[in-house]
């Protein structure tokens, strides 16, 4: 059995051929087709046609509010033209093979719970730093979807209510682009020219980068404290490609310890903070888990 697994990020579409043993047989990435519905379907159809002789199904990880059980997408995150539709059924009619669609942050959490840094953990939260802020919640060993499949939509959490523009929301403070855009603005350069690699390159020798990182991590720590007050989990994992930067995780941990120390009168237990073991691959692993659980178990 070989499955085509797609992780539909807001910047990159990562895809892989994987087998039932969760081996990566092939793995690549292309730019995300977020510009139009036509390009979205054409891009995915082209990938399917490229591998259709080898695969027996398609597993998709997608940002946004997704009802995995029935394959219904209420909204597709960065893919703003995807809303209120049975997207799984549309793809099955197009591909003539089994398809699954699941929220990307839930996929990351599932992948880490089965194979990575959440093995054996019963209560946890994933925070995925990407084009926005993805999230998922594990309660008693199971994904908590909420009453409307809307749990973990962390991007829209209000962080700074005094602001009237987008900067009031969490994604404006702790997304991947929030980090790189602040540096681009400081240097008066095109934000598209600043990648995570450029930002973290020689960061120990750049006081301006350190200042931006410290503010970023302080905002993240405040949000983590609020989440812990609500869910009281054992562990919180940080995902997305940027999570593999040790200085980021170390600084988040430092800021988390500070705020929990400051708020110790409320007796909120500080959770363990760690990166996703498999970084962006967690989404692919989790998407395949969803597919196998639905069609082969």
Coordinates of C-alpha atoms in Angstrom, one line a residue:
X1 CA 0.0 0.0 0.0
X2 CA 1.3 3.4 -1.0
X3 CA -0.5 6.7 -0.1
X4 CA 0.1 10.1 -1.5
X5 CA 0.2 12.4 1.5
X6 CA -0.2 16.2 1.1
X7 CA 0.5 18.8 3.8
X8 CA -1.2 22.0 2.5
X9 CA 0.6 24.8 4.2
X10 CA 0.1 28.5 3.6
X11 CA 3.6 28.9 2.1
X12 CA 4.6 25.5 0.9
X13 CA 2.7 22.4 -0.1
X14 CA 4.8 19.4 1.1
X15 CA 4.0 16.0 -0.3
X16 CA 5.3 12.5 0.1
X17 CA 4.7 8.9 -1.0
X18 CA 4.4 6.8 2.2
X19 CA 3.7 3.2 2.9
X20 CA 1.7 1.5 5.7
X21 CA 4.9 1.3 7.7
X22 CA 5.1 5.1 7.6
X23 CA 8.3 5.1 5.6
X24 CA 8.9 8.1 3.4
X25 CA 9.5 6.7 -0.1
X26 CA 9.7 10.1 -1.7
X27 CA 9.3 13.6 -0.3
X28 CA 9.2 17.0 -2.0
X29 CA 7.7 20.5 -1.7
X30 CA 6.3 23.2 -4.0
X31 CA 4.8 26.6 -3.5
X32 CA 1.3 26.5 -2.1
X33 CA -1.5 27.2 -4.6
X34 CA -3.3 29.8 -2.5
X35 CA -4.0 32.3 -5.3
X36 CA -7.1 30.7 -6.7
X37 CA -9.5 27.8 -6.5
X38 CA -8.6 26.8 -10.1
X39 CA -4.9 26.6 -9.3
X40 CA -5.6 24.7 -6.1
X41 CA -7.4 21.9 -7.8
X42 CA -5.1 21.8 -10.8
X43 CA -2.0 21.6 -8.6
X44 CA -3.4 18.7 -6.6
X45 CA -4.7 16.9 -9.7
X46 CA -1.3 17.2 -11.3
X47 CA 0.3 15.6 -8.3
X48 CA -2.2 12.8 -8.3
X49 CA -1.7 12.2 -12.0
X50 CA 2.0 12.0 -11.4
X51 CA 1.6 9.1 -9.0
X52 CA -1.8 7.6 -9.7
X53 CA -0.3 4.3 -11.0
X54 CA 1.5 3.8 -7.7
X55 CA -1.0 4.9 -5.0
X56 CA -4.1 3.5 -3.4
X57 CA -5.3 6.7 -1.8
X58 CA -4.7 10.4 -0.9
X59 CA -4.3 11.8 2.6
X60 CA -4.5 15.5 3.1
X61 CA -3.4 17.8 6.0
X62 CA -5.1 21.2 5.6
X63 CA -5.2 24.3 7.8
X64 CA -8.6 25.6 8.9
X65 CA -11.8 24.2 10.4
X66 CA -12.2 20.6 9.2
X67 CA -14.7 17.9 10.1
X68 CA -12.5 14.9 9.4
X69 CA -15.2 12.3 10.0
X70 CA -17.4 13.5 7.1
X71 CA -14.7 15.2 5.0
X72 CA -16.3 18.7 5.4
X73 CA -14.2 21.9 5.4
X74 CA -15.8 24.9 7.0
X75 CA -12.9 27.1 6.0
X76 CA -9.5 26.3 4.6
X77 CA -7.3 28.7 6.5
X78 CA -4.9 30.4 4.0
X79 CA -7.0 28.8 1.2
X80 CA -9.7 31.4 1.6
X81 CA -11.7 30.1 -1.5
X82 CA -12.3 26.8 0.3
X83 CA -15.3 27.1 2.6
X84 CA -18.4 25.2 3.6
X85 CA -18.0 22.2 1.3
X86 CA -17.5 18.4 1.3
X87 CA -14.0 18.7 -0.1
X88 CA -13.2 15.0 0.5
X89 CA -16.1 13.9 -1.7
X90 CA -15.0 16.4 -4.4
X91 CA -11.5 14.8 -4.4
X92 CA -12.8 11.3 -4.4
X93 CA -14.9 12.0 -7.4
X94 CA -11.9 13.5 -9.1
X95 CA -9.4 10.8 -8.2
X96 CA -11.6 7.7 -7.9
X97 CA -9.8 6.5 -4.8
X98 CA -10.1 6.9 -1.0
X99 CA -9.3 10.4 0.3
X100 CA -9.1 11.8 3.9
X101 CA -8.8 15.4 5.0
X102 CA -7.7 16.5 8.5
X103 CA -6.7 19.7 10.2
X104 CA -2.9 20.2 9.9
X105 CA -2.3 20.9 13.6
X106 CA -4.3 17.9 14.6
X107 CA -2.2 15.8 12.1
X108 CA 1.0 17.2 13.8
X109 CA -0.3 16.2 17.2
X110 CA -1.3 12.8 16.1
X111 CA 2.1 12.2 14.5
X112 CA 3.9 13.2 17.6
X113 CA 1.6 11.2 19.9
X114 CA 2.2 8.1 17.9
X115 CA 5.9 8.5 17.0
X116 CA 7.4 11.5 18.6
X117 CA 7.7 13.7 21.6
X118 CA 4.1 13.0 22.8
X119 CA 4.4 9.2 23.1
X120 CA 2.7 8.1 26.3
X121 CA 1.3 11.6 27.0
X122 CA -2.5 11.8 27.7
X123 CA -3.1 15.5 27.8
X124 CA -1.2 17.9 25.5
X125 CA -1.4 20.9 23.2
X126 CA 0.4 21.4 19.8
X127 CA 1.2 24.9 18.7
X128 CA 2.3 25.1 15.1
X129 CA 4.2 28.2 14.0
X130 CA 3.5 28.7 10.3
X131 CA 1.9 31.3 8.1
X132 CA -0.5 31.6 11.0
X133 CA -0.8 29.8 14.4
X134 CA -2.2 26.3 14.2
X135 CA -3.2 24.4 17.3
X136 CA -4.6 21.1 18.5
X137 CA -5.6 19.7 21.9
X138 CA -5.2 16.2 23.3
X139 CA -7.5 15.2 26.2
X140 CA -7.3 11.8 27.8
X141 CA -5.3 10.5 24.8
X142 CA -7.8 11.7 22.2
X143 CA -8.1 14.8 19.9
X144 CA -10.5 17.3 21.3
X145 CA -12.5 18.6 18.4
X146 CA -15.0 20.8 20.2
X147 CA -18.7 21.1 19.5
X148 CA -18.1 22.7 16.1
X149 CA -14.8 21.3 15.0
X150 CA -13.3 24.7 16.0
X151 CA -10.9 23.8 18.8
X152 CA -7.3 24.8 18.4
X153 CA -8.0 27.8 16.1
X154 CA -5.4 29.7 18.0
X155 CA -4.7 32.3 15.3
X156 CA -7.9 34.2 16.2
X157 CA -7.2 34.4 20.0
X158 CA -7.2 38.1 21.0
X159 CA -3.8 38.9 22.5
X160 CA -3.9 42.7 22.5
X161 CA -7.5 43.9 22.7
X162 CA -6.4 47.6 22.6
X163 CA -5.4 47.3 19.0
X164 CA -8.2 47.6 16.4
X165 CA -6.3 46.1 13.5
X166 CA -5.0 42.5 12.8
X167 CA -2.3 43.0 15.5
X168 CA -4.8 42.3 18.2
X169 CA -4.8 38.6 17.2
X170 CA -2.3 35.9 18.2
X171 CA -1.2 35.1 14.6
X172 CA 0.1 38.6 14.3
X173 CA 2.5 38.1 17.2
X174 CA 3.7 34.5 16.9
X175 CA 3.4 33.3 13.3
X176 CA 6.5 32.6 11.2
X177 CA 5.9 35.8 9.2
X178 CA 5.5 37.9 12.3
X179 CA 9.1 37.0 13.2
X180 CA 10.6 37.6 9.8
X181 CA 8.4 40.7 9.0
X182 CA 9.6 42.5 12.1
X183 CA 13.2 42.0 11.1
X184 CA 12.5 43.1 7.5
X185 CA 10.8 46.2 8.8
X186 CA 13.7 47.0 11.1
X187 CA 16.2 46.6 8.3
X188 CA 13.9 48.4 5.8
X189 CA 14.1 45.4 3.3
X190 CA 11.5 43.4 1.4
X191 CA 9.9 41.0 3.8
X192 CA 9.8 38.3 1.1
X193 CA 13.6 38.2 1.2
X194 CA 13.8 37.3 4.8
X195 CA 13.5 33.5 5.5
X196 CA 13.8 31.7 8.8
X197 CA 17.2 30.6 7.9
X198 CA 18.3 34.2 7.3
X199 CA 16.8 35.4 10.6
X200 CA 18.4 32.7 12.7
X201 CA 21.8 32.9 10.9
X202 CA 24.4 34.2 13.3
X203 CA 21.6 35.3 15.7
X204 CA 23.9 35.1 18.7
X205 CA 26.0 37.9 17.3
X206 CA 23.0 40.2 16.3
X207 CA 21.5 42.1 19.2
X208 CA 18.6 43.3 17.0
X209 CA 17.6 39.8 16.1
X210 CA 17.8 38.7 19.8
X211 CA 15.5 41.6 20.8
X212 CA 12.9 40.6 18.2
X213 CA 13.2 36.9 19.3
X214 CA 12.8 37.8 23.0
X215 CA 9.6 39.8 22.3
X216 CA 8.3 36.9 20.1
X217 CA 9.0 34.3 22.8
X218 CA 7.5 36.5 25.6
X219 CA 4.3 36.8 23.6
X220 CA 4.3 33.0 23.1
X221 CA 4.9 32.4 26.8
X222 CA 1.9 34.6 27.7
X223 CA -0.3 32.6 25.4
X224 CA 1.0 29.3 26.7
X225 CA 0.2 30.4 30.3
X226 CA -3.4 31.2 29.2
X227 CA -3.8 27.9 27.5
X228 CA -2.4 26.0 30.5
X229 CA -5.0 27.8 32.7
X230 CA -7.7 26.5 30.5
X231 CA -6.5 22.9 29.8
X232 CA -3.9 21.9 32.4
X233 CA -1.9 19.7 30.1
X234 CA 1.3 17.7 30.7
X235 CA 3.1 18.9 27.7
X236 CA 3.0 21.5 24.9
X237 CA 4.9 20.9 21.7
X238 CA 6.0 23.6 19.3
X239 CA 5.8 22.7 15.6
X240 CA 6.6 24.1 12.2
X241 CA 10.0 24.3 10.5
X242 CA 11.2 27.1 12.7
X243 CA 10.7 25.0 15.8
X244 CA 13.9 23.1 15.0
X245 CA 15.9 26.2 16.0
X246 CA 17.3 25.4 19.5
X247 CA 17.5 29.1 20.5
X248 CA 13.8 29.5 19.8
X249 CA 12.7 26.6 22.1
X250 CA 15.2 27.6 24.8
X251 CA 14.0 31.2 24.8
X252 CA 10.4 30.1 24.9
X253 CA 11.2 27.9 27.9
X254 CA 13.0 30.7 29.7
X255 CA 10.0 33.1 29.2
X256 CA 7.5 30.4 30.2
X257 CA 9.4 29.8 33.4
X258 CA 9.4 33.5 34.1
X259 CA 5.7 34.0 33.7
X260 CA 4.7 30.9 35.7
X261 CA 7.0 32.1 38.5
X262 CA 5.4 35.5 38.4
X263 CA 1.9 34.0 38.5
X264 CA 2.7 31.3 41.1
X265 CA 0.1 32.6 43.5
X266 CA -2.5 30.9 41.2
X267 CA -0.8 27.5 41.5
X268 CA -0.9 26.8 37.7
X269 CA 1.5 23.9 37.0
X270 CA 4.0 24.7 34.3
X271 CA 3.9 22.2 31.4
X272 CA 6.9 20.7 29.7
X273 CA 7.7 22.6 26.5
X274 CA 9.5 20.8 23.6
X275 CA 9.7 21.0 19.8
X276 CA 8.0 18.4 17.5
X277 CA 10.4 15.6 17.1
X278 CA 9.6 15.3 13.4
X279 CA 9.1 19.0 12.6
X280 CA 7.0 19.5 9.4
X281 CA 7.0 15.7 8.9
X282 CA 4.7 15.4 11.9
X283 CA 1.9 16.7 9.7
X284 CA 2.5 14.1 7.0
X285 CA 2.8 11.3 9.6
X286 CA -0.5 12.3 11.2
X287 CA -2.3 12.7 7.9
X288 CA -1.3 9.1 7.0
X289 CA -2.5 7.9 10.5
X290 CA -5.9 9.4 9.9
X291 CA -6.1 7.8 6.4
X292 CA -5.1 4.3 7.7
X293 CA -7.4 4.5 10.7
X294 CA -10.4 5.4 8.5
X295 CA -9.9 2.9 5.7
X296 CA -7.7 0.1 6.9
X297 CA -8.6 -0.5 10.6

